[in-house]
Short mmCIF file of C-alpha atoms in Angstrom, two decimals:
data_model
loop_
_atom_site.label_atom_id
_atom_site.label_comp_id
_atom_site.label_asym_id
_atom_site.label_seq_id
_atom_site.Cartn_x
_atom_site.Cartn_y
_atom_site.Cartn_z
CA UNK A 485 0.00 0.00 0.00
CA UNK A 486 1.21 3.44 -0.70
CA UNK A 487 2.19 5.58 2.30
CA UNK A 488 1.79 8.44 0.85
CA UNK A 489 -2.11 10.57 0.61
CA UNK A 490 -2.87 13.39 -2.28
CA UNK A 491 -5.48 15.85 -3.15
CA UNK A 492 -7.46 14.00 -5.91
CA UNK A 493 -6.95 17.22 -8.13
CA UNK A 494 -6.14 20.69 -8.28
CA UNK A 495 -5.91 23.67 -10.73
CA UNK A 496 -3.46 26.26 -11.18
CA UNK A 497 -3.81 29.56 -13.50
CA UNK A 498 -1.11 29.47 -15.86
CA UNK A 499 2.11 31.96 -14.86
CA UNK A 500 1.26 31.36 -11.18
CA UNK A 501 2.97 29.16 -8.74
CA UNK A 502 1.40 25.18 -8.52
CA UNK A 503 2.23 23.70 -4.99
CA UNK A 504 1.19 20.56 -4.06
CA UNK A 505 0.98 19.07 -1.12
CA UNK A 506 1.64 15.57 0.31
CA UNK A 507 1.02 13.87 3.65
CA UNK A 508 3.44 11.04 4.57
CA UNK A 509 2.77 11.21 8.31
CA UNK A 510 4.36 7.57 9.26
CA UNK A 511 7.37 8.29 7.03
CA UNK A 512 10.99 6.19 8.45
CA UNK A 513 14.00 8.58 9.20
CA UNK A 514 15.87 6.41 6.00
CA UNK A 515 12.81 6.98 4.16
CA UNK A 516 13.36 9.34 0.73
CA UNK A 517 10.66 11.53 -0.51
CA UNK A 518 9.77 11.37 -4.38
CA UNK A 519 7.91 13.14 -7.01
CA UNK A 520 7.49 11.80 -10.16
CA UNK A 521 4.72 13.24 -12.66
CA UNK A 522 2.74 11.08 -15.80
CA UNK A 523 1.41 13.58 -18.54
CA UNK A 524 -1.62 12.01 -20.45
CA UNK A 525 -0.74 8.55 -20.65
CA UNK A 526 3.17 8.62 -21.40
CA UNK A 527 5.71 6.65 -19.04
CA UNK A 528 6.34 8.80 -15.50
CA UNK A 529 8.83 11.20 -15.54
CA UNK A 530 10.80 11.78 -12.46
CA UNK A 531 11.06 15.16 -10.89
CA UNK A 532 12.86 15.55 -7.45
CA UNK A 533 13.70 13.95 -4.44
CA UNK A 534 15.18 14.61 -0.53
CA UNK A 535 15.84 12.91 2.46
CA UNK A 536 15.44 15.88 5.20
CA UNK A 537 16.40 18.79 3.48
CA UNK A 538 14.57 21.30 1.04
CA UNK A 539 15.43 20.74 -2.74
CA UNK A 540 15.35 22.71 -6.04
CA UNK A 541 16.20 21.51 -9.44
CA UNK A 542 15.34 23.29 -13.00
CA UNK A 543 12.22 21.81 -12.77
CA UNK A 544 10.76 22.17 -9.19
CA UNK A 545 11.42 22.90 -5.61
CA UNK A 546 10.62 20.57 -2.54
CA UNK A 547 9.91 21.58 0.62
CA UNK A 548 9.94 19.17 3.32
CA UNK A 549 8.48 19.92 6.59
CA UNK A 550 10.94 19.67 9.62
CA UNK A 551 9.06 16.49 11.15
CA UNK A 552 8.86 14.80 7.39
CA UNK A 553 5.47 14.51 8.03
CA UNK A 554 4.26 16.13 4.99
CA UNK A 555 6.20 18.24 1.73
CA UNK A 556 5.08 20.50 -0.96
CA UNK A 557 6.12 20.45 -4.41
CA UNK A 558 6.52 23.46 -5.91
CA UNK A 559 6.26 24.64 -9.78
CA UNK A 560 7.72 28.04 -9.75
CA UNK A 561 5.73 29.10 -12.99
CA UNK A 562 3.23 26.30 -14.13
CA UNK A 563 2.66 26.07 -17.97
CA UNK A 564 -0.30 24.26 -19.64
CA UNK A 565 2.11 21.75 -19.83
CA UNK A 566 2.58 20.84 -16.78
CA UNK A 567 -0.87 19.75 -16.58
CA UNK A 568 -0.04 15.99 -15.65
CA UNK A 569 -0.87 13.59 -12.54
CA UNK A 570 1.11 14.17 -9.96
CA UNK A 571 3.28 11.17 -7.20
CA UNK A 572 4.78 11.66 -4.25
CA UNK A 573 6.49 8.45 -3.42
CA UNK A 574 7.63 7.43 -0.28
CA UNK A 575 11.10 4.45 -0.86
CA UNK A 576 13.10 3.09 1.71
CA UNK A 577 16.72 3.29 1.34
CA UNK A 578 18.55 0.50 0.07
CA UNK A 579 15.20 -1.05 -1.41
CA UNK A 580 14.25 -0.88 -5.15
CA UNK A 581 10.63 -0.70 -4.57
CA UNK A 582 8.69 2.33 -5.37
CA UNK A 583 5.23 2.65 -4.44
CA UNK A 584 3.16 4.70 -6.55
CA UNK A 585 -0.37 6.48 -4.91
CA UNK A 586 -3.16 7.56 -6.63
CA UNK A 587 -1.45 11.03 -7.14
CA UNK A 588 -2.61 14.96 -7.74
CA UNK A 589 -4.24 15.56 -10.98
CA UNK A 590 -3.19 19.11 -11.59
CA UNK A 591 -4.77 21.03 -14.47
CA UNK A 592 -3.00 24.47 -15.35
CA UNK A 593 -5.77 26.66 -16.46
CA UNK A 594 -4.62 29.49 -19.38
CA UNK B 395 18.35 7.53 -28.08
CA UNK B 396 15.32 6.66 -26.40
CA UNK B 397 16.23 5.86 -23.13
CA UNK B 398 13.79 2.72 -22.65
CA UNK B 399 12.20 1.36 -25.43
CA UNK B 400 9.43 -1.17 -24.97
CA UNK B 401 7.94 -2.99 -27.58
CA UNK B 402 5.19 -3.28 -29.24
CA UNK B 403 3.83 -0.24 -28.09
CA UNK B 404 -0.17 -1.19 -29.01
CA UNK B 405 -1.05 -5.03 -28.59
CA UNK B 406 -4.59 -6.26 -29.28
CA UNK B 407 -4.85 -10.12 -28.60
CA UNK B 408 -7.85 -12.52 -27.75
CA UNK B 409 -8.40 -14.01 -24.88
CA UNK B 410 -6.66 -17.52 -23.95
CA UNK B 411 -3.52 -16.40 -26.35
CA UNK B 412 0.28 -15.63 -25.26
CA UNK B 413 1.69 -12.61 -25.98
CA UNK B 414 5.01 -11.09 -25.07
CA UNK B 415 6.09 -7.61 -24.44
CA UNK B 416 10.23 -6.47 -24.84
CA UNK B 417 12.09 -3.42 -23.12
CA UNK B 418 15.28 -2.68 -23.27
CA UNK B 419 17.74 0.30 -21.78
CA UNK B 420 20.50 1.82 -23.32
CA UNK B 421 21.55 3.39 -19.56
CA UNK B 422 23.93 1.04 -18.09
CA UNK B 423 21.40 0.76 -15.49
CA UNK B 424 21.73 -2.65 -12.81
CA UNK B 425 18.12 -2.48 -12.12
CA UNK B 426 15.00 -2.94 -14.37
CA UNK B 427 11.09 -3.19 -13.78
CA UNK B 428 7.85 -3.88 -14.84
CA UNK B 429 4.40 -1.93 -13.47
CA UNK B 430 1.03 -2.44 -14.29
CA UNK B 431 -1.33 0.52 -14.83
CA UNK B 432 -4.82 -0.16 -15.11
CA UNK B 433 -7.82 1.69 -16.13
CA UNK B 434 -8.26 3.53 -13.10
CA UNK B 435 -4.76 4.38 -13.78
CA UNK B 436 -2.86 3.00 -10.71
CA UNK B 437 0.39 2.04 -11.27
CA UNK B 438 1.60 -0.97 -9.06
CA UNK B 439 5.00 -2.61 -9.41
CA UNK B 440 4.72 -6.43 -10.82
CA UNK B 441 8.35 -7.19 -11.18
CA UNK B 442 12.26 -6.42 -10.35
CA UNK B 443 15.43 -7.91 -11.75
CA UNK B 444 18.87 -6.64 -10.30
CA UNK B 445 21.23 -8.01 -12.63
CA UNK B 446 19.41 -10.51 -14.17
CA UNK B 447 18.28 -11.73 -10.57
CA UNK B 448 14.52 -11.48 -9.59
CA UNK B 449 14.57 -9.20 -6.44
CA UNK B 450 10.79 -8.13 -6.09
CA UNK B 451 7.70 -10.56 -7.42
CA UNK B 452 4.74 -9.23 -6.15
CA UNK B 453 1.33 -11.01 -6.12
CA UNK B 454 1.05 -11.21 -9.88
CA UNK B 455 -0.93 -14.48 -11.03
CA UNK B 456 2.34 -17.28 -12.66
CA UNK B 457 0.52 -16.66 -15.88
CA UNK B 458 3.00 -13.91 -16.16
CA UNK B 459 6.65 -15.03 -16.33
CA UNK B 460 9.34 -11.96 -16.71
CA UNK B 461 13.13 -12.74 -18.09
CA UNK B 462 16.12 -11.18 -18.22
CA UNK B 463 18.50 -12.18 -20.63
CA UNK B 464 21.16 -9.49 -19.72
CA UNK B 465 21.11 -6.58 -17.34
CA UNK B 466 19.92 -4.22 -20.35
CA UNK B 467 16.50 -6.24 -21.01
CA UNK B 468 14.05 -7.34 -19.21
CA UNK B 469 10.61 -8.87 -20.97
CA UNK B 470 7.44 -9.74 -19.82
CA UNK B 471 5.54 -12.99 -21.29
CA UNK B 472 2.09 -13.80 -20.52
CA UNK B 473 0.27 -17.12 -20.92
CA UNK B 474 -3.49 -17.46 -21.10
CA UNK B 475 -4.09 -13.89 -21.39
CA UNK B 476 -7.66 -12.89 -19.64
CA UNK B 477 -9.61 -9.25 -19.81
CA UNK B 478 -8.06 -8.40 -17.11
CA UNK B 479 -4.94 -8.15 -18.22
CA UNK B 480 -5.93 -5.20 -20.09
CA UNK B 481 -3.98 -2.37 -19.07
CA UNK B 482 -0.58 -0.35 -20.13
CA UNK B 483 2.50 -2.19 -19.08
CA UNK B 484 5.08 0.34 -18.07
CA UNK B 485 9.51 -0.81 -17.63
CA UNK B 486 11.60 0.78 -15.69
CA UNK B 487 15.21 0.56 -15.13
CA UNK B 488 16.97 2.58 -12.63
CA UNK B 489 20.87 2.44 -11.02
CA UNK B 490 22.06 1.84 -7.74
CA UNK B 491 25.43 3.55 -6.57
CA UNK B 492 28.02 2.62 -4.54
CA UNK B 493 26.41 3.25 -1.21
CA UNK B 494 23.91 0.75 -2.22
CA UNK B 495 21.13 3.30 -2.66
CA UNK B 496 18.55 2.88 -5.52
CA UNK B 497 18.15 6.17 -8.14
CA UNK B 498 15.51 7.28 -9.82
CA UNK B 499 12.90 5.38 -11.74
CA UNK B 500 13.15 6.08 -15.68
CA UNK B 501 10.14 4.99 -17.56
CA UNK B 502 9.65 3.87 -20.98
CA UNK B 503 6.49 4.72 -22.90
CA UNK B 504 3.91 1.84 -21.93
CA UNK B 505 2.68 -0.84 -23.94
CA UNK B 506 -0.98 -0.88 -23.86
CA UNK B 507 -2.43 -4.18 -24.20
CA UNK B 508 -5.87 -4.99 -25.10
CA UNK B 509 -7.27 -8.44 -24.51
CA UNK B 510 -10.70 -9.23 -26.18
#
């Protein structure tokens, strides 16, 4: 089972900043934090991922909260094409196994 | 390059038949899988192979029988296909570095089968 709980969906006006959230209140301390996102129906795309601290990459920042508890993904400026469904993945450290929830379906709005 | 290739990418079959599905990465990845999404479009994870050796086989029915052949491929054969196979069948491969610590999951483009 997943460990991780999503909005169902969520829209965003285009230009503005998308953040979505992500509870993962029985998360391990060797537990990483994932985002991946699937536009339409093409193969899932991985995004970013942290341990403790917050991260930022070209495509997104992740904010994690200080008891790992919960995190936020963050598109700085979401385009119509990020309009995709949206994982946050909980994996254990030193395990290959990835366990996918039912995710955010985020619709940018123009 | 594509990354992961799976093929065919579209497979319509009947029901009772055996069909097999092919993916391959050009990475240099040690670690390749296979994941199911269905029509209410969860994805679960069937199979793992670490090179070549089965390291995750979840509660998928023995109709379905995956093989690696080398650390680059991994396929996916199905006997006695049913409806409810019917889904997109999404690889994987992804690396694990020296501290023993997996990296992220890179997907190839689903193969969405269709069993009649």
């Amino acid at each position: 089972d997943a460990k991780t709980t999503q909005p169902t969906s969520m829209d965003c006006a285009e230009g503005r900043a998308a953040n979505l959230p992500c509870n993962h209140s029985t998360i391990s301390g060797n537990e990483y934090v994932y985002w991946y996102r699937q536009i339409h129906s093409q193969g899932p795309q991985y995004i970013i991922h942290g341990l403790k601290n917050n991260e930022t990459n070209e495509m997104a920042s992740l904010i994690i909260t200080e008891d790992r508890k919960s995190s936020t993904l963050i598109l700085p400026h979401a385009t119509l094409r990020d309009t995709a469904v949206y994982y946050c993945i909980v994996r254990v450290t030193g395990t290959y196994k990835y366990i996918f929830g039912t995710g955010t379906r985020l619709k940018v709005l123009a | 390059d594509t990354a992961v290739s799976q093929t065919p990418k579209y497979l319509v079959t009947q029901m009772g038949n055996d069909k097999s599905i092919k993916c391959e990465q050009n990475l240099g990845h040690d670690t390749m899988y296979w994941y199911k999404q269905d029509s209410k479009k969860f994805l679960k994870i069937m199979f793992s192979y670490n090179n070549k050796e089965l390291i995750i086989n979840e509660t998928v029915p023995n109709r379905f029988s995956p093989k690696s052949p080398d650390k680059a491929h991994l396929n996916l054969h199905i006997n006695s296909l049913e409806l409810g196979d019917s889904a997109v069948y999404f690889c994987a491969s992804s690396q694990v570095d020296r501290g023993g610590t997996t990296g992220e999951l890179f997907f190839g483009e689903g193969s969405r089968l269709t069993v009649l």
